[in-house]
Amino acid sequence: MRVTFCQGLLSGAIILNLLILYYVSRAQQQMMEKRKDLSRGSRRAGLQASNLAGGLVGPVIGLAGGGGVAGVEGNGRGPRVTVLLREFESFENYVTEVARSFLRQRPELPFLAVADTLPYPPLVLPEGGARLLVLFPSPDQPPQAHRPEFHVQTEFVLLVPDGVELEQGRVVERLIRELEGEGGGPVRLVAAPVVARSAAQCLHLRVSLREWTATYTQAAAGSSGSVCTALRGDAVVLIRTEDLFNLSVPLGRPLFSSLFVQTSLRGWKVKLLESPLFSAHHRPLFSSAHNQWKADTGLKEATGKLMRSFGLKRLLLPDGKEQWHGCGKETPRCFGTVRDDTPDYLYMERWTPPCCLRALRETTKYVVNILESSGVRYWLEGGSLLGAARHQDIIPWDYDVDLGIYLEDIPNCDQLKNLDSGSLVDASGYVWERAVEGDFFRVQYSEANHLHVDLWPFYPRNGVMTKDTWTEHKQDVEFPEHFLQPLVPMPFAGITAYAPNNHRAFLELKFGEGVVENPQYPNPARKRLDRSKL
């Protein structure tokens, strides 16, 4: 068979492309190997930098990774576990005793105490294997000096609380066997209870970043240990070093709160063994009520700081109580000025912070009570009526509440009738004002927090409800007065409010057909709702 010139040219081009792909692939592989070598060199440099003041304090010992019998040196390799103590108070602690306990039983295990800043009074650690790592950067030190991942070169990390002692050296192997026995499944941490008054408990933790909320519930114990997503109480936790330092904040404080929020979001689980393997002779940790108060205050502050950094503003605890870490009456609201009807949190794939929804509900209830007691006819308007139709509540991503009122009823309300200019702060701290944007009223949650309810005055003209100030929102249109004759009660935001008598037809007149069943963000051109994630 004869080969034409074109066929030969095509064959040559194919062969040339294959050669190019081969050499490109080899070059990429060589680059990856060089990066790995550089990474190993950086970690070695980090260990060398650990001698520098302000970073790692104390004697440096060799920390080779992997291999050998669990926790002991074998086959020429170093220990597999680094003991790490993160949670302690500088003003009173047992870090020295904890370090001595572990080094007495297992002198080959590296012991690392980690603090945000250099503790005062200074820690006195035993020589020969215990070191202090200070996380806060010092301007005269290289970055490796303050980064814990450069100072942990073992396969596993054992996270121990203050006051814990190791009485039987082989329990470390027990924990490693338990973790390795899970075979890399969802159980990525193993915990052992500590003999203490604060017994370790398994919890289920569900974190919804979209709703800024973490929910803790009790978990039932199993016959061979409990598997759950969070712990409460005193426990020693084993985790693979690679897993720990793949977390966004591997050593945040409070340690358990930080750790389990991050691991639960990744679908990881913790196995809590039934029998305590560690002792705690130093309980309670603090010798005076004053030091206990200082510790409790520090824990509260650290928890608030951590939750705000994670964007968690509401914690639901196992006992049904709530913790709030968002805005309140004395603080500004959690988001800034809204542009293009799209608050900033929507761009972060989040909905309205729960503290803001709570404030909006409180303000709505307060305003509705005043309007009703004053004889002002009102009704749910716009997105607020839409929220009532869909959720019997505020739309989860809405940032204000809208009420329509009869213009002729304004003189009936003391808070509204004298608002031609300026504002009024009432006895409950709510701010009543005429809006600068036009001829309508606004009731703010407080002088500091400008979450608000807008009151839109309408008046009838030839059977049609109209008003003097219009916005660019497509739903801001005139409508027949018969929707308000009569007004009907409707559940909304924890109260019963008044609404148009045919809310579906009213909403479809304003927003378009099918609006109740087809939710969307207020400005889809800027940000569209992914309905598959509802």
Short mmCIF file of C-alpha atoms in Angstrom, two decimals:
data_model
loop_
_atom_site.label_atom_id
_atom_site.label_comp_id
_atom_site.label_asym_id
_atom_site.label_seq_id
_atom_site.Cartn_x
_atom_site.Cartn_y
_atom_site.Cartn_z
CA MET A 1 0.00 0.00 0.00
CA ARG A 2 1.41 3.36 -0.99
CA VAL A 3 1.58 6.13 1.59
CA THR A 4 0.65 9.54 0.29
CA PHE A 5 2.57 12.67 1.17
CA CYS A 6 -0.29 13.95 3.38
CA GLN A 7 -0.48 10.65 5.27
CA GLY A 8 3.24 10.72 5.90
CA LEU A 9 3.06 14.31 7.08
CA LEU A 10 0.21 13.47 9.45
CA SER A 11 2.09 10.46 10.85
CA GLY A 12 5.17 12.58 11.43
CA ALA A 13 3.11 15.21 13.27
CA ILE A 14 1.58 12.55 15.53
CA ILE A 15 5.01 11.10 16.38
CA LEU A 16 6.37 14.58 17.10
CA ASN A 17 3.43 15.35 19.45
CA LEU A 18 3.98 12.10 21.32
CA LEU A 19 7.66 12.93 21.81
CA ILE A 20 6.77 16.40 23.08
CA LEU A 21 4.24 14.96 25.55
CA TYR A 22 6.82 12.44 26.77
CA TYR A 23 9.48 15.07 27.48
CA VAL A 24 6.98 17.45 29.06
CA SER A 25 5.80 14.67 31.36
CA ARG A 26 9.38 13.87 32.37
CA ALA A 27 10.11 17.53 33.05
CA GLN A 28 6.99 17.85 35.25
CA GLN A 29 7.99 14.72 37.20
CA GLN A 30 11.49 16.09 37.78
CA MET A 31 10.04 19.41 38.96
CA MET A 32 7.77 17.62 41.45
CA GLU A 33 10.74 15.66 42.82
CA LYS A 34 12.72 18.88 43.20
CA ARG A 35 9.80 20.48 45.09
CA LYS A 36 9.69 17.51 47.45
CA ASP A 37 13.42 17.84 48.07
CA LEU A 38 12.99 21.57 48.72
CA SER A 39 10.11 20.86 51.12
CA ARG A 40 12.24 18.36 53.05
CA GLY A 41 15.04 20.91 53.14
CA SER A 42 12.63 23.58 54.48
CA ARG A 43 11.48 21.30 57.25
CA ARG A 44 15.11 20.58 58.19
CA ALA A 45 15.75 24.32 58.16
CA GLY A 46 12.75 24.74 60.45
CA LEU A 47 14.29 22.36 62.94
CA GLN A 48 17.56 24.28 62.77
CA ALA A 49 15.66 27.54 63.29
CA SER A 50 14.00 26.03 66.34
CA ASN A 51 17.06 26.87 68.44
CA LEU A 52 16.44 30.57 67.91
CA ALA A 53 15.03 32.58 70.82
CA GLY A 54 11.35 33.44 70.64
CA GLY A 55 10.51 30.35 68.60
CA LEU A 56 11.43 27.00 70.09
CA VAL A 57 12.82 27.09 73.62
CA GLY A 58 14.73 24.18 75.13
CA PRO A 59 17.03 21.39 73.99
CA VAL A 60 16.62 20.06 70.45
CA ILE A 61 16.45 16.30 69.90
CA GLY A 62 16.41 14.24 66.71
CA LEU A 63 12.90 13.65 65.33
CA ALA A 64 12.98 11.21 62.44
CA GLY A 65 9.57 10.15 61.13
CA GLY A 66 7.80 6.85 60.63
CA GLY A 67 8.61 3.17 61.06
CA GLY A 68 9.66 1.05 63.97
CA VAL A 69 7.63 -0.36 66.81
CA ALA A 70 4.92 2.08 67.73
CA GLY A 71 6.35 4.87 69.83
CA VAL A 72 9.85 3.43 70.12
CA GLU A 73 12.92 3.54 67.93
CA GLY A 74 13.40 0.57 65.62
CA ASN A 75 15.22 -0.32 62.42
CA GLY A 76 17.31 2.82 62.74
CA ARG A 77 14.27 5.08 62.71
CA GLY A 78 13.06 7.51 65.34
CA PRO A 79 9.90 7.63 67.46
CA ARG A 80 6.47 7.63 65.80
CA VAL A 81 4.70 9.93 68.28
CA THR A 82 5.21 13.50 69.46
CA VAL A 83 3.49 14.38 72.75
CA LEU A 84 1.98 17.87 72.41
CA LEU A 85 0.47 19.94 75.23
CA ARG A 86 -1.48 22.94 73.94
CA GLU A 87 -4.04 23.78 76.62
CA PHE A 88 -2.49 25.35 79.71
CA GLU A 89 -2.57 28.66 81.56
CA SER A 90 0.66 30.55 82.13
CA PHE A 91 -0.37 31.80 85.59
CA GLU A 92 -0.81 28.27 87.00
CA ASN A 93 -0.10 24.96 85.29
CA TYR A 94 1.40 21.49 85.60
CA VAL A 95 3.27 21.42 82.29
CA THR A 96 6.57 20.49 84.00
CA GLU A 97 4.95 17.57 85.84
CA VAL A 98 3.22 16.35 82.66
CA ALA A 99 6.49 16.44 80.72
CA ARG A 100 8.36 14.57 83.48
CA SER A 101 5.65 11.94 83.61
CA PHE A 102 5.85 11.16 79.89
CA LEU A 103 9.64 11.35 79.68
CA ARG A 104 10.02 9.12 82.73
CA GLN A 105 7.96 6.37 81.09
CA ARG A 106 8.94 7.06 77.45
CA PRO A 107 12.15 9.10 77.29
CA GLU A 108 12.43 8.60 73.53
CA LEU A 109 9.18 10.48 72.82
CA PRO A 110 9.55 14.17 71.88
CA PHE A 111 7.50 16.42 74.19
CA LEU A 112 6.34 19.79 72.86
CA ALA A 113 4.50 22.44 74.88
CA VAL A 114 2.88 25.05 72.62
CA ALA A 115 1.92 28.58 73.70
CA ASP A 116 0.71 31.64 71.84
CA THR A 117 3.26 33.89 73.55
CA LEU A 118 6.20 33.28 75.85
CA PRO A 119 4.66 32.18 79.18
CA TYR A 120 5.17 34.26 82.30
CA PRO A 121 6.28 33.07 84.79
CA PRO A 122 8.64 31.09 82.51
CA LEU A 123 8.13 27.36 82.14
CA VAL A 124 10.86 25.17 83.60
CA LEU A 125 10.88 22.07 81.41
CA PRO A 126 12.93 18.94 82.08
CA GLU A 127 16.06 18.63 80.01
CA GLY A 128 16.59 15.90 77.46
CA GLY A 129 13.42 15.97 75.38
CA ALA A 130 10.91 18.65 76.40
CA ARG A 131 10.66 21.89 74.46
CA LEU A 132 8.49 24.98 74.27
CA LEU A 133 7.18 26.32 70.95
CA VAL A 134 5.91 29.92 70.87
CA LEU A 135 3.47 30.54 68.01
CA PHE A 136 3.44 34.34 67.96
CA PRO A 137 5.95 35.49 65.33
CA SER A 138 9.01 37.44 66.36
CA PRO A 139 10.22 40.01 63.80
CA ASP A 140 13.83 38.83 64.08
CA GLN A 141 13.08 35.15 63.45
CA PRO A 142 12.42 33.13 60.28
CA PRO A 143 8.83 31.96 59.78
CA GLN A 144 9.72 28.32 60.43
CA ALA A 145 10.64 29.15 64.02
CA HIS A 146 6.98 29.68 64.93
CA ARG A 147 5.21 27.13 62.73
CA PRO A 148 4.51 23.84 64.54
CA GLU A 149 4.50 21.69 61.39
CA PHE A 150 8.25 22.30 61.09
CA HIS A 151 8.85 20.99 64.61
CA VAL A 152 6.81 17.79 64.54
CA GLN A 153 8.55 15.14 62.45
CA THR A 154 6.77 12.04 63.72
CA GLU A 155 3.94 10.08 62.17
CA PHE A 156 1.47 10.76 64.99
CA VAL A 157 0.73 13.50 67.50
CA LEU A 158 -0.63 12.77 70.97
CA LEU A 159 -2.64 15.76 72.23
CA VAL A 160 -2.65 15.83 76.03
CA PRO A 161 -4.41 18.26 78.40
CA ASP A 162 -2.68 19.92 81.33
CA GLY A 163 -2.37 17.85 84.47
CA VAL A 164 -2.41 14.45 82.72
CA GLU A 165 0.19 11.83 83.64
CA LEU A 166 1.43 8.72 81.86
CA GLU A 167 1.66 5.78 84.24
CA GLN A 168 1.89 2.90 81.74
CA GLY A 169 4.12 3.50 78.74
CA ARG A 170 2.46 0.90 76.52
CA VAL A 171 -0.86 2.75 76.34
CA VAL A 172 0.61 4.83 73.51
CA GLU A 173 0.89 1.65 71.42
CA ARG A 174 -2.72 0.81 72.28
CA LEU A 175 -3.90 4.09 70.80
CA ILE A 176 -1.79 3.66 67.66
CA ARG A 177 -3.11 0.13 67.12
CA GLU A 178 -6.67 1.42 67.48
CA LEU A 179 -6.11 4.18 64.93
CA GLU A 180 -4.26 1.98 62.45
CA GLY A 181 -6.93 -0.67 62.84
CA GLU A 182 -9.49 1.72 61.36
CA GLY A 183 -7.71 1.38 58.03
CA GLY A 184 -7.91 5.01 56.98
CA GLY A 185 -11.73 5.13 57.18
CA PRO A 186 -13.81 7.96 58.65
CA VAL A 187 -12.30 7.41 62.12
CA ARG A 188 -9.26 9.67 61.95
CA LEU A 189 -8.78 10.27 65.69
CA VAL A 190 -8.69 7.98 68.71
CA ALA A 191 -9.24 9.27 72.23
CA ALA A 192 -8.68 7.79 75.68
CA PRO A 193 -10.57 9.11 78.71
CA VAL A 194 -8.66 10.56 81.63
CA VAL A 195 -9.46 9.53 85.20
CA ALA A 196 -10.93 12.85 86.31
CA ARG A 197 -14.07 14.47 87.59
CA SER A 198 -14.75 15.87 84.09
CA ALA A 199 -15.39 12.54 82.36
CA ALA A 200 -14.97 12.48 78.59
CA GLN A 201 -18.20 12.26 76.63
CA CYS A 202 -18.92 11.57 72.98
CA LEU A 203 -20.96 14.20 71.14
CA HIS A 204 -22.40 14.55 67.69
CA LEU A 205 -21.50 17.87 66.08
CA ARG A 206 -23.20 19.32 63.00
CA VAL A 207 -21.65 22.47 61.60
CA SER A 208 -23.56 24.61 59.10
CA LEU A 209 -21.32 27.37 57.82
CA ARG A 210 -24.17 28.61 55.65
CA GLU A 211 -26.23 29.21 58.78
CA TRP A 212 -23.26 30.25 60.96
CA THR A 213 -24.29 27.55 63.47
CA ALA A 214 -22.75 24.57 65.29
CA THR A 215 -25.13 22.10 66.93
CA TYR A 216 -23.96 19.64 69.60
CA THR A 217 -26.06 16.64 70.68
CA GLN A 218 -25.38 13.68 72.95
CA ALA A 219 -24.07 10.47 71.38
CA ALA A 220 -24.91 7.01 72.68
CA ALA A 221 -22.01 4.82 73.83
CA GLY A 222 -21.28 1.59 71.96
CA SER A 223 -20.14 -1.75 73.30
CA SER A 224 -16.55 -1.38 72.05
CA GLY A 225 -16.21 2.37 72.40
CA SER A 226 -18.16 5.28 71.00
CA VAL A 227 -17.64 6.74 67.54
CA CYS A 228 -18.76 10.34 67.21
CA THR A 229 -17.72 13.71 65.83
CA ALA A 230 -16.73 15.66 68.96
CA LEU A 231 -15.69 15.21 72.59
CA ARG A 232 -16.36 17.02 75.83
CA GLY A 233 -14.33 16.59 79.02
CA ASP A 234 -10.82 15.33 79.72
CA ALA A 235 -9.30 13.04 77.09
CA VAL A 236 -6.01 12.33 75.36
CA VAL A 237 -6.34 12.34 71.55
CA LEU A 238 -4.13 10.65 68.96
CA ILE A 239 -4.15 11.94 65.39
CA ARG A 240 -1.91 11.47 62.38
CA THR A 241 0.47 14.39 61.98
CA GLU A 242 -0.47 14.75 58.32
CA ASP A 243 -4.16 15.05 59.24
CA LEU A 244 -3.51 17.55 62.02
CA PHE A 245 -1.48 19.91 59.88
CA ASN A 246 -3.88 19.65 56.96
CA LEU A 247 -6.45 21.47 59.10
CA SER A 248 -6.87 25.20 58.52
CA VAL A 249 -6.12 25.97 62.18
CA PRO A 250 -4.37 22.90 63.61
CA LEU A 251 -3.70 24.26 67.11
CA GLY A 252 -6.44 26.81 67.73
CA ARG A 253 -7.76 27.43 71.21
CA PRO A 254 -9.85 26.06 72.83
CA LEU A 255 -8.19 23.01 71.26
CA PHE A 256 -11.13 20.57 71.26
CA SER A 257 -13.57 23.18 69.97
CA SER A 258 -11.20 24.16 67.18
CA LEU A 259 -10.23 20.60 66.33
CA PHE A 260 -13.68 19.06 66.13
CA VAL A 261 -15.33 21.90 64.23
CA GLN A 262 -12.75 21.37 61.50
CA THR A 263 -12.74 17.57 61.54
CA SER A 264 -16.54 17.33 61.51
CA LEU A 265 -16.67 19.54 58.41
CA ARG A 266 -14.35 17.03 56.74
CA GLY A 267 -16.50 14.07 57.75
CA TRP A 268 -13.89 12.70 60.16
CA LYS A 269 -14.88 10.84 63.31
CA VAL A 270 -13.26 10.21 66.67
CA LYS A 271 -13.33 6.90 68.53
CA LEU A 272 -13.54 7.26 72.31
CA LEU A 273 -12.26 4.19 74.15
CA GLU A 274 -14.27 3.03 77.12
CA SER A 275 -11.62 2.58 79.81
CA PRO A 276 -9.44 5.46 81.03
CA LEU A 277 -5.78 5.01 80.07
CA PHE A 278 -4.34 8.17 81.62
CA SER A 279 -4.43 9.56 85.15
CA ALA A 280 -4.88 13.11 86.38
CA HIS A 281 -3.68 13.60 89.93
CA HIS A 282 -3.78 17.39 89.61
CA ARG A 283 -7.50 18.05 89.79
CA PRO A 284 -8.80 20.68 90.12
CA LEU A 285 -6.16 22.41 88.02
CA PHE A 286 -6.28 25.69 89.91
CA SER A 287 -5.50 26.26 93.56
CA SER A 288 -7.72 29.32 94.08
CA ALA A 289 -11.12 30.59 93.07
CA HIS A 290 -9.46 33.64 91.53
CA ASN A 291 -7.29 31.55 89.21
CA GLN A 292 -10.30 29.43 88.30
CA TRP A 293 -12.18 32.62 87.42
CA LYS A 294 -9.24 33.80 85.29
CA ALA A 295 -9.20 30.47 83.46
CA ASP A 296 -12.96 30.51 82.89
CA THR A 297 -12.82 34.09 81.62
CA GLY A 298 -9.95 33.25 79.29
CA LEU A 299 -11.82 30.20 77.98
CA LYS A 300 -14.89 32.30 77.24
CA GLU A 301 -12.84 34.92 75.43
CA ALA A 302 -10.89 32.32 73.47
CA THR A 303 -14.09 30.53 72.47
CA GLY A 304 -15.66 33.77 71.23
CA LYS A 305 -12.55 34.68 69.27
CA LEU A 306 -12.32 31.22 67.72
CA MET A 307 -15.98 31.07 66.74
CA ARG A 308 -15.89 34.52 65.19
CA SER A 309 -12.81 33.54 63.18
CA PHE A 310 -14.64 30.41 61.96
CA GLY A 311 -17.79 32.41 61.21
CA LEU A 312 -19.88 30.54 63.79
CA LYS A 313 -22.21 32.93 65.58
CA ARG A 314 -24.54 30.48 67.30
CA LEU A 315 -23.72 27.35 69.28
CA LEU A 316 -26.49 24.94 70.33
CA LEU A 317 -25.20 22.93 73.28
CA PRO A 318 -26.23 19.39 74.31
CA ASP A 319 -28.18 20.69 77.30
CA GLY A 320 -30.33 22.89 75.03
CA LYS A 321 -28.60 26.14 75.95
CA GLU A 322 -27.35 28.58 73.33
CA GLN A 323 -24.15 30.57 73.01
CA TRP A 324 -24.13 33.64 70.78
CA HIS A 325 -20.99 35.09 69.23
CA GLY A 326 -22.56 37.57 66.83
CA CYS A 327 -23.92 41.08 67.02
CA GLY A 328 -26.28 42.41 69.70
CA LYS A 329 -27.90 45.68 70.74
CA GLU A 330 -24.59 47.14 71.87
CA THR A 331 -22.61 46.18 68.75
CA PRO A 332 -22.89 46.98 65.03
CA ARG A 333 -24.66 44.45 62.86
CA CYS A 334 -22.65 41.62 61.28
CA PHE A 335 -22.63 43.03 57.74
CA GLY A 336 -22.01 46.38 56.14
CA THR A 337 -23.98 48.52 53.71
CA VAL A 338 -25.87 46.36 51.22
CA ARG A 339 -25.02 46.95 47.57
CA ASP A 340 -27.22 45.86 44.65
CA ASP A 341 -29.65 44.16 47.07
CA THR A 342 -26.95 41.56 47.73
CA PRO A 343 -25.40 41.53 51.22
CA ASP A 344 -21.76 40.50 51.48
CA TYR A 345 -22.50 37.16 53.15
CA LEU A 346 -24.23 35.83 50.02
CA TYR A 347 -20.92 36.09 48.17
CA MET A 348 -19.40 33.93 50.94
CA GLU A 349 -22.07 31.25 50.25
CA ARG A 350 -23.72 32.04 53.58
CA TRP A 351 -27.14 33.22 54.66
CA THR A 352 -28.19 35.87 57.16
CA PRO A 353 -26.31 35.45 60.48
CA PRO A 354 -28.64 33.96 63.11
CA CYS A 355 -28.02 36.84 65.53
CA CYS A 356 -29.30 39.21 62.83
CA LEU A 357 -32.40 37.11 62.26
CA ARG A 358 -33.00 37.08 66.01
CA ALA A 359 -32.70 40.89 66.13
CA LEU A 360 -35.07 41.27 63.18
CA ARG A 361 -37.64 39.03 64.86
CA GLU A 362 -37.41 41.00 68.10
CA THR A 363 -37.76 44.31 66.28
CA THR A 364 -40.69 43.06 64.21
CA LYS A 365 -42.54 41.82 67.28
CA TYR A 366 -41.92 45.14 69.03
CA VAL A 367 -43.07 47.28 66.09
CA VAL A 368 -46.16 45.16 65.39
CA ASN A 369 -47.26 45.44 69.04
CA ILE A 370 -46.97 49.24 68.90
CA LEU A 371 -48.81 49.51 65.58
CA GLU A 372 -51.64 47.30 66.76
CA SER A 373 -51.99 49.07 70.11
CA SER A 374 -51.98 52.45 68.31
CA GLY A 375 -54.65 51.49 65.79
CA VAL A 376 -52.34 51.63 62.76
CA ARG A 377 -53.41 49.25 60.00
CA TYR A 378 -50.37 47.35 58.65
CA TRP A 379 -49.58 44.31 56.52
CA LEU A 380 -46.57 42.19 55.58
CA GLU A 381 -45.00 43.53 52.42
CA GLY A 382 -42.58 42.32 49.74
CA GLY A 383 -39.98 39.78 50.79
CA SER A 384 -41.37 39.62 54.33
CA LEU A 385 -44.74 38.39 53.03
CA LEU A 386 -42.86 35.98 50.78
CA GLY A 387 -40.98 34.65 53.82
CA ALA A 388 -44.26 34.20 55.69
CA ALA A 389 -45.73 32.26 52.76
CA ARG A 390 -42.70 29.99 52.42
CA HIS A 391 -41.31 29.63 55.94
CA GLN A 392 -43.72 31.39 58.31
CA ASP A 393 -40.56 33.36 59.07
CA ILE A 394 -38.04 35.78 57.60
CA ILE A 395 -36.43 34.50 54.40
CA PRO A 396 -33.16 32.86 55.55
CA TRP A 397 -31.04 35.26 53.47
CA ASP A 398 -33.08 38.46 53.98
CA TYR A 399 -31.63 41.43 55.85
CA ASP A 400 -34.66 43.56 56.80
CA VAL A 401 -38.43 43.38 57.31
CA ASP A 402 -40.99 45.36 55.29
CA LEU A 403 -44.43 46.39 56.51
CA GLY A 404 -47.00 48.44 54.65
CA ILE A 405 -49.12 50.91 56.66
CA TYR A 406 -52.04 53.23 55.91
CA LEU A 407 -50.76 56.78 55.59
CA GLU A 408 -53.89 58.16 57.23
CA ASP A 409 -53.22 56.12 60.41
CA ILE A 410 -49.80 57.66 61.12
CA PRO A 411 -51.21 60.35 63.50
CA ASN A 412 -52.49 57.53 65.73
CA CYS A 413 -48.91 56.47 66.60
CA ASP A 414 -46.87 58.67 68.93
CA GLN A 415 -43.59 57.25 67.64
CA LEU A 416 -44.41 58.12 64.00
CA LYS A 417 -46.44 61.32 64.02
CA ASN A 418 -43.58 63.63 65.04
CA LEU A 419 -40.89 62.19 62.80
CA ASP A 420 -40.88 64.89 60.13
CA SER A 421 -37.18 65.30 60.93
CA GLY A 422 -34.63 63.71 63.22
CA SER A 423 -35.10 60.46 65.08
CA LEU A 424 -36.55 59.13 68.32
CA VAL A 425 -34.88 56.62 70.64
CA ASP A 426 -37.65 55.09 72.69
CA ALA A 427 -37.49 53.69 76.22
CA SER A 428 -36.58 50.23 74.91
CA GLY A 429 -33.64 51.48 72.88
CA TYR A 430 -35.27 51.19 69.43
CA VAL A 431 -34.62 54.04 67.02
CA TRP A 432 -37.57 55.47 65.06
CA GLU A 433 -36.71 57.73 62.14
CA ARG A 434 -37.84 59.00 58.77
CA ALA A 435 -35.67 57.27 56.18
CA VAL A 436 -33.23 59.46 54.31
CA GLU A 437 -33.99 57.51 51.11
CA GLY A 438 -37.55 58.81 50.84
CA ASP A 439 -40.97 59.19 52.38
CA PHE A 440 -41.06 56.12 54.60
CA PHE A 441 -40.10 55.17 58.16
CA ARG A 442 -37.44 52.93 59.62
CA VAL A 443 -37.23 51.33 63.07
CA GLN A 444 -33.70 50.25 63.98
CA TYR A 445 -32.79 47.59 66.51
CA SER A 446 -30.63 50.06 68.43
CA GLU A 447 -28.43 53.09 67.97
CA ALA A 448 -25.42 50.81 67.42
CA ASN A 449 -27.10 48.02 65.48
CA HIS A 450 -28.95 49.22 62.39
CA LEU A 451 -30.90 46.07 61.59
CA HIS A 452 -34.33 47.47 60.86
CA VAL A 453 -38.00 47.22 59.97
CA ASP A 454 -39.15 49.53 57.17
CA LEU A 455 -42.68 51.01 57.29
CA TRP A 456 -44.07 52.01 53.87
CA PRO A 457 -47.04 54.45 53.96
CA PHE A 458 -49.67 53.70 51.28
CA TYR A 459 -52.95 55.49 50.57
CA PRO A 460 -55.93 54.53 48.38
CA ARG A 461 -56.69 56.33 45.14
CA ASN A 462 -59.59 55.10 43.01
CA GLY A 463 -59.43 51.68 44.63
CA VAL A 464 -55.66 51.34 44.13
CA MET A 465 -53.04 51.53 46.88
CA THR A 466 -50.25 53.92 45.97
CA LYS A 467 -47.52 55.88 47.74
CA ASP A 468 -45.20 58.82 47.23
CA THR A 469 -41.80 57.08 47.34
CA TRP A 470 -40.92 54.28 44.94
CA THR A 471 -37.79 52.16 44.72
CA GLU A 472 -36.24 50.34 41.78
CA HIS A 473 -37.39 46.97 43.10
CA LYS A 474 -39.74 45.31 40.64
CA GLN A 475 -42.11 44.32 43.46
CA ASP A 476 -42.56 47.96 44.48
CA VAL A 477 -45.78 48.58 42.54
CA GLU A 478 -49.34 49.74 43.08
CA PHE A 479 -51.99 47.14 43.88
CA PRO A 480 -55.78 46.96 44.33
CA GLU A 481 -57.03 47.88 47.79
CA HIS A 482 -59.25 44.79 47.90
CA PHE A 483 -56.18 42.78 48.97
CA LEU A 484 -56.38 44.68 52.28
CA GLN A 485 -60.14 44.36 52.78
CA PRO A 486 -60.00 42.52 55.02
CA LEU A 487 -56.48 41.96 56.34
CA VAL A 488 -55.97 38.40 57.61
CA PRO A 489 -53.71 36.98 60.35
CA MET A 490 -50.63 35.04 59.23
CA PRO A 491 -47.79 33.37 61.21
CA PHE A 492 -44.52 35.24 60.81
CA ALA A 493 -41.24 35.29 62.76
CA GLY A 494 -42.71 33.81 65.93
CA ILE A 495 -45.80 36.06 66.06
CA THR A 496 -49.12 36.42 64.28
CA ALA A 497 -49.05 39.42 61.95
CA TYR A 498 -51.56 40.80 59.44
CA ALA A 499 -51.23 40.12 55.73
CA PRO A 500 -53.20 40.67 52.48
CA ASN A 501 -56.22 38.38 52.20
CA ASN A 502 -54.98 36.54 49.10
CA HIS A 503 -51.26 36.47 49.68
CA ARG A 504 -50.43 34.23 46.71
CA ALA A 505 -52.16 36.47 44.18
CA PHE A 506 -50.66 39.52 45.90
CA LEU A 507 -47.15 38.07 45.69
CA GLU A 508 -47.52 36.97 42.08
CA LEU A 509 -48.75 40.45 41.17
CA LYS A 510 -45.58 41.86 42.70
CA PHE A 511 -42.94 39.23 41.89
CA GLY A 512 -44.37 37.11 39.08
CA GLU A 513 -46.07 33.75 38.74
CA GLY A 514 -44.70 30.84 40.79
CA VAL A 515 -42.64 33.04 43.10
CA VAL A 516 -43.64 31.12 46.24
CA GLU A 517 -42.37 27.80 44.90
CA ASN A 518 -39.26 29.15 43.19
CA PRO A 519 -36.96 30.90 45.67
CA GLN A 520 -34.21 33.17 44.38
CA TYR A 521 -31.83 35.73 45.77
CA PRO A 522 -33.02 39.34 45.49
CA ASN A 523 -30.63 40.21 42.62
CA PRO A 524 -29.88 37.07 40.57
CA ALA A 525 -27.77 39.12 38.18
CA ARG A 526 -25.29 39.58 41.01
CA LYS A 527 -25.69 36.29 42.87
CA ARG A 528 -27.92 33.34 42.01
CA LEU A 529 -29.26 30.82 44.50
CA ASP A 530 -28.11 27.25 43.95
CA ARG A 531 -31.40 25.47 44.61
CA SER A 532 -29.71 22.06 44.64
CA LYS A 533 -28.17 23.00 48.00
CA LEU A 534 -31.45 23.94 49.67
#
